[in-house]
Structure formats: structure tokens, C-alpha cells
mmCIF file of C-alpha atoms in Angstrom:
data_model
loop_
_atom_site.group_PDB
_atom_site.id
_atom_site.type_symbol
_atom_site.label_atom_id
_atom_site.label_comp_id
_atom_site.label_asym_id
_atom_site.label_seq_id
_atom_site.Cartn_x
_atom_site.Cartn_y
_atom_site.Cartn_z
ATOM 1 C CA ASP F 38 30.270 -32.812 -6.127
ATOM 2 C CA LEU F 39 26.326 -31.652 -5.349
ATOM 3 C CA PHE F 40 25.882 -32.483 -1.780
ATOM 4 C CA LEU F 41 28.716 -32.060 -1.306
ATOM 5 C CA LEU F 42 27.272 -28.585 -1.179
ATOM 6 C CA PHE F 43 24.693 -29.766 2.225
ATOM 7 C CA GLY F 44 27.695 -31.239 4.092
ATOM 8 C CA LEU F 45 26.966 -34.520 2.222
ATOM 9 C CA ARG F 46 29.076 -37.627 1.148
ATOM 10 C CA LEU F 47 27.915 -39.942 -0.833
ATOM 11 C CA SER F 48 29.578 -43.496 -2.285
ATOM 12 C CA ASP F 49 29.315 -44.073 -5.619
ATOM 13 C CA LEU F 50 26.464 -46.501 -5.235
ATOM 14 C CA SER F 51 24.325 -43.617 -3.848
ATOM 15 C CA HIS F 52 25.529 -41.152 -6.033
ATOM 16 C CA ALA F 53 23.501 -44.461 -9.408
ATOM 17 C CA LEU F 54 20.443 -45.319 -7.211
ATOM 18 C CA LEU F 55 20.139 -41.572 -7.173
ATOM 19 C CA LEU F 56 20.207 -41.322 -10.666
ATOM 20 C CA LEU F 57 18.247 -43.833 -10.982
ATOM 21 C CA GLY F 58 15.239 -42.512 -9.029
ATOM 22 C CA VAL F 59 15.888 -38.987 -11.003
ATOM 23 C CA ASN F 60 15.646 -40.602 -14.073
ATOM 24 C CA ALA F 61 12.792 -42.854 -13.213
ATOM 25 C CA ALA F 62 10.843 -39.837 -12.012
ATOM 26 C CA ILE F 63 11.557 -38.583 -15.628
ATOM 27 C CA VAL F 64 10.344 -41.304 -17.113
ATOM 28 C CA GLY F 65 7.397 -41.763 -15.323
ATOM 29 C CA VAL F 66 5.589 -37.843 -15.799
ATOM 30 C CA SER F 67 7.210 -37.919 -19.542
ATOM 31 C CA VAL F 68 6.234 -40.882 -20.370
ATOM 32 C CA ARG F 69 2.729 -40.830 -18.912
ATOM 33 C CA ALA F 70 2.333 -36.928 -20.549
ATOM 34 C CA CYS F 71 2.711 -38.525 -24.186
ATOM 35 C CA LEU F 72 0.406 -40.886 -22.777
ATOM 36 C CA ARG F 73 -2.057 -38.361 -22.414
ATOM 37 C CA ARG F 74 -0.977 -36.555 -25.808
ATOM 38 C CA LEU F 75 -2.152 -38.881 -27.662
ATOM 39 C CA GLY F 76 -5.297 -38.524 -29.617
ATOM 40 C CA ASP F 77 -6.072 -38.657 -33.480
ATOM 41 C CA GLY F 78 -2.264 -39.389 -34.709
ATOM 42 C CA SER F 79 -2.518 -35.816 -36.106
ATOM 43 C CA GLN F 80 0.520 -34.290 -37.850
ATOM 44 C CA ASP F 81 0.450 -31.483 -34.702
ATOM 45 C CA GLU F 82 0.650 -34.000 -32.649
ATOM 46 C CA LYS F 83 3.565 -36.680 -33.693
ATOM 47 C CA LEU F 84 5.525 -32.816 -34.420
ATOM 48 C CA GLU F 85 5.273 -32.235 -30.289
ATOM 49 C CA ILE F 86 6.162 -35.987 -29.211
ATOM 50 C CA ALA F 87 8.979 -35.990 -31.185
ATOM 51 C CA LEU F 88 10.308 -32.468 -29.498
ATOM 52 C CA PHE F 89 9.074 -33.673 -25.813
ATOM 53 C CA SER F 90 11.500 -36.852 -26.392
ATOM 54 C CA CYS F 91 14.601 -34.404 -27.964
ATOM 55 C CA VAL F 92 13.950 -32.523 -24.464
ATOM 56 C CA VAL F 93 13.771 -35.608 -22.248
ATOM 57 C CA TYR F 94 16.408 -37.480 -23.735
ATOM 58 C CA ALA F 95 18.810 -34.299 -23.041
ATOM 59 C CA MET F 96 17.318 -34.623 -19.479
ATOM 60 C CA LEU F 97 18.656 -37.395 -18.985
ATOM 61 C CA ALA F 98 22.073 -37.374 -21.063
ATOM 62 C CA PRO F 99 24.591 -37.987 -18.323
ATOM 63 C CA ARG F 100 26.483 -34.998 -19.651
ATOM 64 C CA LEU F 101 24.790 -32.239 -21.226
ATOM 65 C CA LYS F 102 27.172 -30.990 -23.593
ATOM 66 C CA ASP F 103 27.302 -28.591 -26.449
ATOM 67 C CA TYR F 104 27.120 -30.400 -28.787
ATOM 68 C CA SER F 105 24.175 -33.109 -27.534
ATOM 69 C CA TYR F 106 23.431 -29.167 -26.357
ATOM 70 C CA VAL F 107 21.852 -29.214 -29.823
ATOM 71 C CA ILE F 108 19.275 -31.285 -29.505
ATOM 72 C CA VAL F 109 17.044 -29.464 -27.989
ATOM 73 C CA LEU F 110 16.971 -26.296 -30.343
ATOM 74 C CA ALA F 111 14.222 -26.653 -32.762
ATOM 75 C CA PRO F 112 11.647 -27.794 -29.332
ATOM 76 C CA THR F 113 13.763 -24.445 -27.489
ATOM 77 C CA LEU F 114 12.034 -22.123 -30.757
ATOM 78 C CA TYR F 115 9.068 -24.876 -30.767
ATOM 79 C CA ILE F 116 8.217 -23.964 -26.817
ATOM 80 C CA LEU F 117 9.118 -20.442 -26.861
ATOM 81 C CA ALA F 118 7.313 -19.314 -29.726
ATOM 82 C CA ARG F 119 3.822 -20.911 -27.808
ATOM 83 C CA THR F 120 4.507 -19.740 -24.457
ATOM 84 C CA PRO F 121 2.817 -15.439 -24.222
ATOM 85 C CA SER F 122 4.712 -15.523 -20.181
ATOM 86 C CA PRO F 123 6.930 -12.927 -21.371
ATOM 87 C CA ARG F 124 8.354 -14.162 -17.912
ATOM 88 C CA TRP F 125 8.469 -17.482 -19.375
ATOM 89 C CA VAL F 126 10.291 -17.087 -21.813
ATOM 90 C CA ALA F 127 13.270 -14.570 -20.198
ATOM 91 C CA ALA F 128 13.996 -17.555 -18.550
ATOM 92 C CA ILE F 129 14.448 -19.176 -21.139
ATOM 93 C CA LEU F 130 16.277 -17.427 -22.197
ATOM 94 C CA VAL F 131 18.918 -16.463 -20.079
ATOM 95 C CA LEU F 132 19.848 -20.320 -19.505
ATOM 96 C CA VAL F 133 20.498 -20.921 -21.897
ATOM 97 C CA CYS F 134 22.481 -17.561 -23.225
ATOM 98 C CA LEU F 135 25.050 -18.882 -19.151
ATOM 99 C CA ASN F 136 27.763 -20.634 -19.250
ATOM 100 C CA SER F 137 28.768 -21.757 -16.732
ATOM 101 C CA LEU F 138 29.447 -19.531 -14.510
ATOM 102 C CA LYS F 139 31.984 -22.729 -11.747
ATOM 103 C CA SER F 140 35.384 -20.441 -11.536
ATOM 104 C CA LEU F 141 33.700 -16.635 -11.554
ATOM 105 C CA GLY F 142 30.910 -18.216 -8.481
ATOM 106 C CA LEU F 143 35.269 -19.439 -6.877
ATOM 107 C CA LYS F 144 36.442 -16.063 -7.046
ATOM 108 C CA LEU F 145 33.405 -14.963 -4.943
ATOM 109 C CA GLY F 146 33.983 -17.753 -2.428
ATOM 110 C CA LEU F 147 30.909 -19.940 -2.958
ATOM 111 C CA GLY F 148 32.756 -22.365 -2.214
ATOM 112 C CA SER F 149 31.252 -26.320 -2.773
ATOM 113 C CA GLY F 150 27.902 -24.250 -4.010
ATOM 114 C CA ALA F 151 29.990 -23.002 -6.947
ATOM 115 C CA VAL F 152 28.810 -26.512 -8.746
ATOM 116 C CA MET F 153 25.634 -25.877 -8.863
ATOM 117 C CA LEU F 154 26.378 -22.758 -11.707
ATOM 118 C CA THR F 155 28.200 -25.497 -14.113
ATOM 119 C CA TYR F 156 24.052 -26.782 -14.460
ATOM 120 C CA PHE F 157 22.551 -23.441 -16.564
ATOM 121 C CA LYS F 158 22.248 -25.976 -19.392
ATOM 122 C CA TRP F 159 20.363 -28.932 -17.375
ATOM 123 C CA TYR F 160 17.946 -26.200 -15.479
ATOM 124 C CA ALA F 161 16.419 -24.598 -19.427
ATOM 125 C CA VAL F 162 16.050 -28.294 -20.102
ATOM 126 C CA VAL F 163 13.980 -27.899 -16.860
ATOM 127 C CA LEU F 164 12.175 -25.358 -17.791
ATOM 128 C CA ILE F 165 11.514 -26.123 -21.140
ATOM 129 C CA TRP F 166 10.244 -29.745 -20.358
ATOM 130 C CA THR F 167 7.991 -27.292 -18.203
ATOM 131 C CA ARG F 168 6.790 -26.126 -21.017
ATOM 132 C CA PHE F 169 6.671 -28.683 -22.917
ATOM 133 C CA ILE F 170 3.974 -30.171 -20.061
ATOM 134 C CA ALA F 171 1.782 -27.125 -19.300
ATOM 135 C CA LYS F 172 1.636 -25.363 -23.000
ATOM 136 C CA SER F 173 1.553 -28.077 -25.666
ATOM 137 C CA GLY F 174 -0.815 -29.967 -24.675
ATOM 138 C CA PHE F 175 0.334 -31.680 -22.587
ATOM 139 C CA SER F 176 -1.635 -29.982 -20.364
ATOM 140 C CA LYS F 177 -4.634 -32.970 -18.808
ATOM 141 C CA ILE F 178 -0.987 -34.121 -16.865
ATOM 142 C CA ALA F 179 -1.034 -30.811 -15.354
ATOM 143 C CA LYS F 180 -4.550 -30.810 -14.360
ATOM 144 C CA SER F 181 -4.960 -34.183 -13.165
ATOM 145 C CA ASN F 182 -1.451 -34.542 -10.218
ATOM 146 C CA GLY F 183 -2.555 -31.667 -7.970
ATOM 147 C CA SER F 184 1.885 -31.518 -6.997
ATOM 148 C CA CYS F 185 2.419 -30.322 -10.504
ATOM 149 C CA SER F 186 0.093 -27.013 -10.872
ATOM 150 C CA ASP F 187 2.616 -26.222 -9.068
ATOM 151 C CA LEU F 188 5.469 -26.039 -11.929
ATOM 152 C CA VAL F 189 3.799 -25.568 -14.535
ATOM 153 C CA ALA F 190 1.782 -22.550 -13.654
ATOM 154 C CA ASP F 191 2.455 -18.265 -15.388
#
């Protein structure tokens, strides 16, 4: 669906390989962030890693439906309470509150581009994941890899 937006037709194998690559990148960055977060074994550290793991699971879930979206409620509240930037808070809250607008996009004539309007929940989870890496003690990964700094900047 998404690739038709760019005029690409991919086989099932290509879709599977692309999904595998994206998931491998998410897991790789997430594991690296958790390893850098490990420290004294405090309760805060354990809580943050558990909440971050919920966010990672939601990013990797093949279908982010309402019943699986519930798993990111606690991490979202946790990270929003620790995010001083109103821009980030507003962006996360807007994406969390939006639902699929695919039918509206089709009515507006977006054609296959309307599929992009079905992923608001996943976009919100990506922002929450990014904020965990930036603000909850996982930030060493952002400082050690210059390519991540633009993603996590306020």
C-alpha cells in the first residue's frame, strides 16, 4: 500500500525483507539504548527500561490496533511528564488523539497517498520512543551517534 504512493510495486518477499530491516534497526537502536542506560540497578532505571520495552514492542507489533495500543499508555504519560518542550507534548498528544483519516484522504483526492493517514498511532509511538531515547536516561546513545542528534533535539 505505502509503496504504491511512490509508484513502486513490491513482491511479498520484498515487503517481508523491508519489514525485517526496519525491525532490525529498531531493535538494534533500542538494545543499544538499554545497554547504555544500565547503571546502578535502581528502581527508576528498571521502570524506565520496562516502559521503554513496551514502546519498542508497540513499534514492532505487526498491527498497532487499539487493544495493543493500550500498552503505550503508561510510557506515554511517563514521558509526557518528563518532557518540558510544549512542541513535543503537543505533537504527541495530537497524534495520540487522531485516528485513521484514510477515508477523508480518499474524499480529498489523495488516492494511494491516503494510506499515510492510517498510521497516526504508529507515528505517536515513534515520537514517544524518540523522547525516551532523548530524555529518560537513554540520551547517551544520541550523544554517541551524531546521526541521532537531529531526531532527538527539542
